[in-house]
CSV table of C-alpha atoms and ligand atoms in Angstrom, one decimal:
chain,number,residue,atom,x,y,z
A,1,MET,CA,82.0,85.5,88.2
A,2,PRO,CA,84.0,86.4,91.0
A,3,THR,CA,83.9,90.1,92.4
A,4,LYS,CA,85.8,91.3,95.6
A,5,LEU,CA,85.9,94.6,96.7
A,6,VAL,CA,88.7,95.7,99.3
A,7,LEU,CA,88.0,97.8,101.8
A,8,GLY,CA,89.8,100.1,104.8
A,9,LEU,CA,87.6,99.7,107.8
A,10,GLN,CA,89.5,102.3,109.8
A,11,HIS,CA,90.9,105.8,109.1
A,12,GLY,CA,92.6,104.9,105.4
A,13,ASP,CA,96.0,103.7,105.8
A,14,GLU,CA,95.1,100.0,106.7
A,15,GLY,CA,97.4,98.7,104.7
A,16,LYS,CA,95.0,98.1,101.9
A,17,GLY,CA,97.4,98.2,99.2
A,18,ARG,CA,99.7,95.1,100.5
A,19,VAL,CA,96.4,93.1,100.6
A,20,VAL,CA,95.2,94.4,96.8
A,21,ASP,CA,99.2,93.7,95.7
A,22,ASP,CA,98.6,90.1,97.1
A,23,LEU,CA,95.6,89.4,95.2
A,24,VAL,CA,97.0,91.2,92.1
A,25,GLN,CA,99.7,89.1,92.1
A,26,ASN,CA,97.5,85.6,92.3
A,27,TRP,CA,94.2,86.1,91.6
A,28,ALA,CA,93.0,89.3,90.1
A,29,ASP,CA,92.4,89.9,86.2
A,30,VAL,CA,91.1,93.3,86.2
A,31,VAL,CA,91.7,95.7,88.8
A,32,VAL,CA,89.1,99.3,89.6
A,33,ARG,CA,90.0,102.3,91.5
A,34,PHE,CA,86.8,103.8,92.5
A,35,GLN,CA,86.8,106.9,94.4
A,36,GLY,CA,89.1,109.5,95.9
A,37,GLY,CA,91.9,110.8,93.8
A,38,GLY,CA,95.7,111.5,94.9
A,39,ASN,CA,95.0,111.8,98.2
A,40,ALA,CA,95.4,108.2,98.1
A,41,GLY,CA,99.0,106.6,98.6
A,42,HIS,CA,99.1,103.0,97.5
A,43,THR,CA,102.5,100.8,98.0
A,44,VAL,CA,102.4,99.0,95.0
A,45,TYR,CA,105.9,96.3,93.8
A,46,ASP,CA,107.0,95.5,90.4
A,47,ARG,CA,108.1,91.8,89.6
A,48,LYS,CA,111.8,92.0,91.2
A,49,GLY,CA,110.0,93.9,94.2
A,50,ASN,CA,111.1,97.2,93.9
A,51,LYS,CA,108.5,99.1,95.9
A,52,PHE,CA,106.7,102.5,94.2
A,53,VAL,CA,103.4,104.5,95.5
A,54,THR,CA,100.6,105.6,93.1
A,55,HIS,CA,98.3,107.9,94.2
A,56,ILE,CA,95.7,107.6,91.5
A,57,LEU,CA,96.8,104.4,89.2
A,58,PRO,CA,95.3,101.3,90.1
A,59,VAL,CA,97.8,98.6,92.3
A,60,GLY,CA,98.1,96.5,89.2
A,61,VAL,CA,99.3,98.7,87.1
A,62,LEU,CA,102.8,97.6,86.9
A,63,SER,CA,101.7,94.2,86.3
A,64,LYS,CA,101.4,93.7,82.3
A,65,GLU,CA,98.7,90.9,82.4
A,66,ILE,CA,96.4,92.8,84.3
A,67,ILE,CA,93.6,95.0,83.4
A,68,ASN,CA,93.5,98.4,85.5
A,69,ILE,CA,90.8,100.5,85.5
A,70,ILE,CA,90.3,104.2,87.0
A,71,ALA,CA,86.2,104.4,87.2
A,72,ARG,CA,84.0,107.1,87.0
A,73,GLY,CA,83.5,107.8,91.0
A,74,CYS,CA,87.7,109.3,91.0
A,75,VAL,CA,88.4,112.7,90.6
A,76,VAL,CA,91.8,112.8,88.3
A,77,ASP,CA,94.6,115.3,88.6
A,78,ILE,CA,95.7,115.0,84.9
A,79,GLU,CA,99.0,116.7,85.9
A,80,GLU,CA,99.5,114.0,88.6
A,81,PHE,CA,97.6,111.1,86.3
A,82,CYS,CA,100.7,111.9,83.1
A,83,GLN,CA,103.4,112.0,85.9
A,84,GLU,CA,102.5,108.5,87.5
A,85,VAL,CA,102.0,106.9,83.9
A,86,ALA,CA,105.3,108.2,82.9
A,87,ASP,CA,107.4,107.1,86.3
A,88,LEU,CA,106.0,103.7,86.1
A,89,ASN,CA,105.8,103.5,82.8
A,90,VAL,CA,102.6,101.9,82.0
A,91,GLN,CA,102.2,102.7,78.3
A,92,ALA,CA,98.8,103.8,76.5
A,93,GLY,CA,97.2,101.2,74.6
A,94,SER,CA,98.3,98.6,77.3
A,95,ASN,CA,97.1,97.8,80.4
A,96,LEU,CA,95.5,101.3,81.9
A,97,SER,CA,91.8,102.8,81.4
A,98,VAL,CA,90.4,105.9,82.7
A,99,SER,CA,86.4,106.7,82.2
A,100,GLY,CA,85.8,109.6,80.3
A,101,PHE,CA,83.3,110.5,83.4
A,102,CYS,CA,85.8,111.0,85.4
A,103,PRO,CA,85.8,114.3,86.7
A,104,ILE,CA,89.5,116.3,86.6
A,105,ILE,CA,90.8,118.4,89.4
A,106,GLU,CA,91.4,122.0,88.6
A,107,PRO,CA,94.2,124.1,89.4
A,108,THR,CA,91.5,126.0,91.3
A,109,HIS,CA,90.4,122.8,93.4
A,110,LYS,CA,93.6,122.8,94.7
A,111,ILE,CA,94.3,126.4,95.9
A,112,ILE,CA,90.8,126.3,97.4
A,113,ASP,CA,91.8,123.2,99.0
A,114,ARG,CA,95.1,124.7,100.2
A,115,LEU,CA,93.5,127.9,101.6
A,116,LYS,CA,90.1,127.1,102.8
A,117,TYR,CA,90.2,123.4,103.5
A,118,GLN,CA,93.9,122.0,104.7
A,119,LYS,CA,94.6,123.7,107.9
A,120,ARG,CA,90.5,123.7,109.1
A,121,LEU,CA,90.1,119.9,108.2
A,122,GLY,CA,93.4,118.8,107.8
A,123,THR,CA,93.2,117.6,104.3
A,124,THR,CA,95.7,116.6,102.0
A,125,ALA,CA,95.7,120.0,99.9
A,126,LYS,CA,95.0,117.7,96.6
A,127,GLY,CA,91.6,119.4,95.6
A,128,ILE,CA,89.4,116.3,96.7
A,129,GLY,CA,86.5,118.3,98.6
A,130,PRO,CA,86.4,121.3,95.6
A,131,ALA,CA,86.4,118.9,92.7
A,132,TYR,CA,83.4,116.7,93.8
A,133,SER,CA,81.9,119.9,95.5
A,134,ASP,CA,82.1,121.0,91.5
A,135,PHE,CA,80.9,117.5,89.9
A,136,TYR,CA,77.7,117.3,92.9
A,137,ALA,CA,77.0,121.3,92.0
A,138,ARG,CA,77.3,119.7,87.7
A,139,ASP,CA,80.1,122.0,86.9
A,140,SER,CA,82.6,119.6,87.0
A,141,ILE,CA,85.1,119.3,83.3
A,142,LEU,CA,85.1,115.4,82.8
A,143,ILE,CA,87.8,113.8,81.3
A,144,LYS,CA,85.7,113.2,78.1
A,145,ASP,CA,85.2,117.3,77.7
A,146,ILE,CA,89.0,117.9,78.1
A,147,VAL,CA,89.6,115.0,75.4
A,148,ASN,CA,87.0,116.1,72.9
A,149,SER,CA,86.8,120.1,73.4
A,150,PRO,CA,89.9,120.7,74.7
A,151,ALA,CA,89.8,124.6,73.9
A,152,GLU,CA,86.4,124.8,75.1
A,153,SER,CA,87.2,123.6,78.4
A,154,LEU,CA,90.2,125.4,78.6
A,155,ILE,CA,88.2,128.6,78.6
A,156,LYS,CA,86.0,127.0,81.8
A,157,ILE,CA,89.0,126.1,83.6
A,158,GLN,CA,90.6,129.8,83.0
A,159,THR,CA,87.6,131.2,84.0
A,160,LYS,CA,87.5,129.3,86.9
A,161,PHE,CA,90.8,130.3,88.1
A,162,PHE,CA,90.6,134.4,87.3
A,163,ASN,CA,87.4,134.3,89.2
A,164,LEU,CA,88.9,133.1,92.1
A,165,GLN,CA,92.2,135.0,91.9
A,166,GLU,CA,89.7,138.5,91.7
A,167,LYS,CA,88.2,137.6,94.3
A,168,ARG,CA,91.1,136.8,96.6
A,169,ALA,CA,92.7,140.2,95.3
A,170,GLN,CA,89.4,141.9,96.4
A,171,ASP,CA,89.4,140.4,99.6
A,172,GLY,CA,93.3,141.8,100.2
A,173,GLU,CA,95.5,139.4,99.0
A,174,SER,CA,98.6,141.4,97.8
A,175,LEU,CA,99.9,140.3,94.0
A,176,GLU,CA,103.0,139.2,95.7
A,177,ASP,CA,100.8,136.5,97.0
A,178,LEU,CA,99.0,135.8,94.5
A,179,LYS,CA,101.9,135.3,91.9
A,180,PRO,CA,102.5,131.6,92.9
A,181,ASP,CA,99.6,130.8,92.0
A,182,PHE,CA,99.4,132.3,88.9
A,183,ASP,CA,103.3,130.7,87.8
A,184,LEU,CA,101.9,127.2,88.7
A,185,PHE,CA,99.0,128.0,86.6
A,186,ASN,CA,100.5,129.7,84.0
A,187,ARG,CA,102.8,126.1,83.7
A,188,TRP,CA,99.9,123.9,84.0
A,189,VAL,CA,98.4,125.5,80.9
A,190,SER,CA,101.2,125.2,78.6
A,191,ASN,CA,101.3,121.7,79.2
A,192,TYR,CA,97.8,121.4,79.1
A,193,ARG,CA,97.6,120.4,75.5
A,194,LYS,CA,99.7,117.8,75.8
A,195,MET,CA,98.2,116.4,79.3
A,196,SER,CA,94.7,116.4,77.6
A,197,GLU,CA,95.9,114.8,74.4
A,198,THR,CA,98.1,111.6,77.3
A,199,VAL,CA,95.0,111.6,79.1
A,200,GLY,CA,92.6,110.7,76.1
A,201,LEU,CA,95.5,108.1,74.7
A,202,TYR,CA,93.9,106.3,78.1
A,203,ARG,CA,90.4,107.1,77.7
A,204,LEU,CA,88.0,103.9,78.1
A,205,ASN,CA,86.0,103.1,75.5
A,206,ASN,CA,83.5,101.5,76.6
A,207,GLU,CA,81.9,102.4,79.7
A,208,ASN,CA,79.8,99.3,80.4
A,209,VAL,CA,83.2,97.3,80.1
A,210,LEU,CA,82.6,96.0,83.9
A,211,GLN,CA,79.8,94.3,83.1
A,212,ASP,CA,81.1,92.4,79.9
A,213,TYR,CA,84.5,91.1,81.9
A,214,TYR,CA,82.0,90.4,84.8
A,215,LYS,CA,80.0,87.7,81.8
A,216,LYS,CA,83.2,86.7,80.8
A,217,ASP,CA,84.1,85.5,84.4
A,218,TYR,CA,86.9,87.7,85.0
A,219,ASN,CA,88.4,88.1,88.6
A,220,ILE,CA,87.6,91.6,89.3
A,221,LEU,CA,88.9,93.3,92.4
A,222,LEU,CA,87.7,96.3,93.5
A,223,GLU,CA,90.3,98.7,95.1
A,224,GLY,CA,89.4,101.3,97.7
A,225,ALA,CA,91.0,103.8,99.1
A,226,GLN,CA,91.1,105.8,102.2
A,227,GLY,CA,88.9,104.0,105.0
A,228,SER,CA,85.1,103.6,106.3
A,229,GLY,CA,85.7,106.3,109.1
A,230,LEU,CA,86.6,108.9,106.3
A,231,ASN,CA,83.3,108.0,104.2
A,232,ILE,CA,81.9,111.4,103.3
A,233,TYR,CA,78.5,109.6,104.9
A,234,SER,CA,80.1,108.7,108.2
A,235,ASP,CA,79.1,110.4,112.1
A,236,ASN,CA,82.5,111.7,111.7
A,237,TYR,CA,81.4,114.3,108.9
A,238,PRO,CA,83.7,117.3,108.4
A,239,ASP,CA,86.6,115.1,109.9
A,240,VAL,CA,86.0,113.1,106.6
A,241,THR,CA,87.2,112.8,103.1
A,242,SER,CA,84.7,113.6,100.2
A,243,SER,CA,84.1,110.3,98.5
A,244,SER,CA,82.1,107.2,100.0
A,245,PRO,CA,85.1,104.4,100.5
A,246,SER,CA,82.5,101.8,100.7
A,247,ILE,CA,80.6,99.5,99.2
A,248,GLY,CA,77.9,101.9,98.3
A,249,GLY,CA,80.7,103.9,96.8
A,250,ALA,CA,81.9,101.1,94.9
A,251,LEU,CA,78.5,100.2,93.3
A,252,ASN,CA,78.1,103.9,92.3
A,253,SER,CA,81.2,104.3,90.3
A,254,THR,CA,81.7,100.7,88.6
A,255,GLY,CA,78.1,100.1,87.6
A,256,LEU,CA,78.4,96.7,88.7
A,257,ASN,CA,75.2,95.9,91.3
A,258,HIS,CA,75.2,94.3,94.9
A,259,LYS,CA,74.5,91.0,93.3
A,260,GLN,CA,78.0,90.9,91.5
A,261,ILE,CA,80.0,91.3,94.6
A,262,ASP,CA,80.7,88.3,96.1
A,263,GLU,CA,83.2,89.1,98.6
A,264,VAL,CA,83.7,92.1,100.5
A,265,ILE,CA,87.1,92.2,102.5
A,266,GLY,CA,87.6,94.6,105.1
A,267,VAL,CA,91.2,95.4,105.7
A,268,ILE,CA,92.2,96.1,109.7
A,269,LYS,CA,95.4,96.9,111.2
A,270,SER,CA,95.7,95.7,115.0
A,271,TYR,CA,95.8,98.8,116.1
A,272,LYS,CA,94.3,102.1,115.0
A,273,THR,CA,96.0,105.4,112.6
A,274,LYS,CA,94.6,108.7,111.7
A,275,VAL,CA,96.1,111.3,109.9
A,276,GLY,CA,94.1,115.2,109.7
A,277,SER,CA,91.6,116.5,112.2
A,278,GLY,CA,89.6,115.3,114.6
A,279,SER,CA,90.9,113.1,117.5
A,280,PHE,CA,89.3,109.6,118.3
A,281,PRO,CA,88.5,107.3,121.3
A,282,SER,CA,91.0,104.9,121.6
A,283,ILE,CA,93.9,107.3,121.0
A,284,ILE,CA,97.1,106.5,123.2
A,285,THR,CA,98.8,108.6,125.3
A,286,ASP,CA,100.9,106.5,127.8
A,287,GLY,CA,104.1,106.7,125.4
A,288,GLN,CA,103.1,103.1,123.5
A,289,GLU,CA,102.1,105.5,120.7
A,290,LYS,CA,105.5,106.7,119.6
A,291,ILE,CA,106.4,102.9,119.2
A,292,LEU,CA,103.9,102.1,117.4
A,293,ALA,CA,104.4,105.2,115.2
A,294,GLN,CA,107.8,104.4,114.5
A,295,VAL,CA,107.7,100.8,114.2
A,296,GLY,CA,105.1,100.9,112.1
A,297,GLN,CA,106.7,103.9,109.9
A,298,GLU,CA,103.1,105.8,110.9
A,299,PHE,CA,104.0,108.8,108.3
A,300,GLY,CA,101.6,109.7,105.6
A,301,ALA,CA,102.4,108.3,102.2
A,302,THR,CA,101.4,111.2,100.3
A,303,THR,CA,101.9,114.0,102.6
A,304,GLY,CA,104.3,112.7,105.2
A,305,ARG,CA,102.5,113.9,108.0
A,306,PRO,CA,102.8,111.5,111.3
A,307,ARG,CA,99.6,109.6,111.9
A,308,GLN,CA,98.1,109.7,115.0
A,309,CYS,CA,98.2,106.2,117.1
A,310,GLY,CA,95.1,104.0,119.0
A,311,TRP,CA,94.1,101.1,120.3
A,312,LEU,CA,92.1,98.7,117.7
A,313,ASP,CA,88.9,100.0,118.2
A,314,LEU,CA,86.1,97.1,117.3
A,315,ASP,CA,83.4,99.1,117.8
A,316,GLU,CA,83.7,101.0,114.8
A,317,VAL,CA,85.6,98.0,113.1
A,318,LYS,CA,81.9,96.4,114.1
A,319,HIS,CA,80.0,99.2,112.5
A,320,ALA,CA,82.0,98.9,109.3
A,321,VAL,CA,81.6,95.2,108.9
A,322,GLN,CA,77.7,95.5,109.5
A,323,GLN,CA,77.6,98.9,106.9
A,324,ASN,CA,79.5,97.1,104.0
A,325,GLY,CA,78.6,93.0,104.7
A,326,VAL,CA,82.1,92.6,105.1
A,327,ASP,CA,82.7,89.0,104.7
A,328,HIS,CA,86.2,88.7,105.5
A,329,LEU,CA,88.6,90.3,107.4
A,330,CYS,CA,92.3,90.9,107.0
A,331,ILE,CA,94.7,91.9,109.7
A,332,VAL,CA,98.0,93.7,109.0
A,333,LYS,CA,100.8,94.8,111.2
A,334,THR,CA,100.3,92.4,114.3
A,335,ASP,CA,104.0,92.4,113.9
A,336,VAL,CA,104.3,95.7,114.8
A,337,MET,CA,102.0,95.0,117.9
A,338,THR,CA,104.6,92.5,119.0
A,339,HIS,CA,107.1,95.4,120.1
A,340,ILE,CA,104.4,96.6,122.7
A,341,GLU,CA,104.5,95.2,126.2
A,342,ASN,CA,100.8,96.0,127.3
A,343,PRO,CA,98.6,96.2,124.2
A,344,TYR,CA,95.2,96.7,124.5
A,345,PHE,CA,92.1,96.9,122.4
A,346,PHE,CA,89.0,99.0,122.9
A,347,VAL,CA,85.5,98.2,122.5
A,348,HIS,CA,82.3,99.0,124.1
A,349,GLY,CA,83.5,102.2,124.6
A,350,ARG,CA,86.8,101.4,126.9
A,351,ASN,CA,90.0,100.0,126.8
A,352,TYR,CA,90.4,96.4,127.2
A,353,SER,CA,94.0,94.8,128.1
A,354,LEU,CA,95.5,92.0,126.2
A,355,THR,CA,97.7,89.4,126.7
A,356,LYS,CA,101.4,90.5,125.5
A,357,ILE,CA,101.6,89.5,121.4
A,358,LYS,CA,105.1,87.8,121.2
A,359,THR,CA,104.8,86.8,117.7
A,360,VAL,CA,102.3,86.5,114.7
A,361,SER,CA,101.7,83.2,114.7
A,362,ALA,CA,98.3,80.7,115.2
A,363,PHE,CA,100.3,79.2,118.8
A,364,ASP,CA,100.6,82.6,120.1
A,365,PRO,CA,98.2,83.2,123.4
A,366,GLY,CA,98.4,86.7,122.6
A,367,PHE,CA,97.4,86.5,119.1
A,368,VAL,CA,94.9,84.2,119.0
A,369,GLU,CA,93.2,86.5,121.9
A,370,LEU,CA,93.2,89.0,119.4
A,371,LEU,CA,91.8,86.9,116.8
A,372,ASN,CA,89.1,85.9,119.4
A,373,GLN,CA,88.4,89.2,120.3
A,374,ILE,CA,87.9,90.2,116.5
A,375,GLN,CA,85.8,87.4,115.5
A,376,LEU,CA,83.3,87.4,119.2
A,377,GLN,CA,83.1,91.4,118.7
A,378,THR,CA,82.3,91.5,114.5
A,379,GLY,CA,81.1,87.9,114.0
A,380,ILE,CA,83.6,87.5,110.9
A,381,ASN,CA,84.9,84.5,111.2
A,382,ASN,CA,87.0,85.0,108.3
A,383,LEU,CA,90.4,86.0,109.5
A,384,SER,CA,93.2,86.5,107.1
A,385,TYR,CA,96.4,88.0,108.3
A,386,THR,CA,100.1,89.2,107.5
A,387,THR,CA,103.0,87.6,109.7
A,388,GLY,CA,105.5,90.6,108.7
A,389,PRO,CA,105.8,93.7,106.2
A,390,LYS,CA,107.4,91.5,103.3
A,391,ARG,CA,105.3,90.7,100.3
A,392,GLY,CA,103.9,87.1,100.5
A,393,GLU,CA,104.1,87.3,104.5
A,394,ILE,CA,100.1,86.9,104.5
A,395,VAL,CA,97.9,83.8,105.5
A,396,TRP,CA,94.6,83.9,103.4
A,397,TYR,CA,92.1,82.1,105.4
A,398,LEU,CA,91.6,80.6,101.8
A,399,ASN,CA,93.8,79.8,98.9
A,400,TYR,CA,93.3,82.4,96.1
A,401,ASN,CA,96.0,81.3,93.6
A,402,GLN,CA,93.8,78.9,91.8
A,403,ASN,CA,91.3,80.4,89.7
A,404,ARG,CA,93.1,82.9,87.6
A,405,ASN,CA,91.6,83.6,84.5
A,406,LEU,CA,93.7,85.8,82.1
A,407,LYS,CA,97.1,84.1,80.7
A,408,GLU,CA,100.2,85.6,81.7
B,1,LIG,P1,91.1,115.1,101.8
B,1,LIG,O1,90.6,114.1,101.1
B,1,LIG,O2,92.7,115.5,101.0
B,1,LIG,O3,89.9,116.0,101.7
B,1,LIG,O4,91.0,115.1,103.4
B,1,LIG,C1,90.2,115.0,104.2
B,1,LIG,C2,90.4,114.1,105.5
B,1,LIG,O5,90.9,112.6,105.3
B,1,LIG,C3,91.6,114.2,105.9
B,1,LIG,O6,91.7,114.0,107.2
B,1,LIG,C4,93.1,113.7,105.6
B,1,LIG,O7,94.2,113.2,106.6
B,1,LIG,C5,92.4,112.5,105.4
B,1,LIG,N1,93.1,111.4,104.0
B,1,LIG,C6,92.4,111.7,102.7
B,1,LIG,N2,93.2,110.6,102.3
B,1,LIG,C7,93.6,109.7,102.9
B,1,LIG,C8,94.3,108.5,103.1
B,1,LIG,O8,94.5,107.5,102.0
B,1,LIG,N3,95.0,107.8,104.2
B,1,LIG,C9,94.3,108.4,105.5
B,1,LIG,N4,93.9,109.6,105.3
B,1,LIG,C10,93.5,110.0,104.5
């Protein structure tokens, strides 16, 4: 009855997509996205190795034999959903379902995010925060609402939009300022029927299905988005996202219980990156950050924004390990660190120098020192790591390839 949970333990962009992709290829029968929305950007590959980025779809969608579920803790932009299924040719009735209880991201949510939070908090402007606000206020329109009563739902969506536009006009915005949003909204409304019908074709027809899969011994992979440092419940509030990329978030969203999670895999980069507002203690300012950014291609997959770079913060990782009951760490992008002449890591509130890492191998003194420090500071002995950027360049401490259940 194995269920694995993959979480990012830093500030998002750890390379979880990579790790999930490997587990999809070699182990998983079912992949579940459980929080966030189009703010995520996960890299997926088809069988020929072509690269794609998904935002709301789980990483398993390109593998037809894998069951993919978007669970109710996610907020869904139906326009983006329809676009992604079309782009990736994911047919309705094949291997993707979305919970009827997912709140939708309405056009109004995106406008509020852009006007109010994008500058203030550096959000992705995908409407995430305002959509979750409505959810917790119990004002959300859910996927099942637009499927079961599309006309009624549309009236609510329109009312919210017109109320906002009216308020903006009262606050002094000119009609010219408002026009682009009216145009976008009108286009959205003209596609609404088609979009709600399309989404309806993918609707999950059994909300308890994960318990059934669990009983049938399917290998279930819970795919986290973002990372611990962005958890709404973290000390970094308000420089966080509006969901919970944590074991708690996974349980709430999926309806699995804590005893049904067999292994929590935490993904960390061998350095740290962050986009959006707020600094962090291990930020690099001696010029080496530019090398990490360039070699590591540290630009957001969703927004294209440059990421700030810093040394691996083991205080942060240790905290995330404790809070999520992490069993196993997967360390990625150490090959990027081989380009750094004077590497450091950060722990107990300060930087410590590391021996230069020449190659990512168990025989390289710099790499071994890094692994030792990670083990020492976090107490986690099960360490896996990637050796390069390509698919398959990953050394697992266990071989997951052995007990897949579904037939290909
Ligand atoms: P929001 O999730 O769009 O509300 O943005 C809130 C914060 O989370 C901002 O600092 C974003 O840059 C950050 N964020 C959201 N999604 C991601 C992600 O997938 N990777 C890295 N940062 C993210």
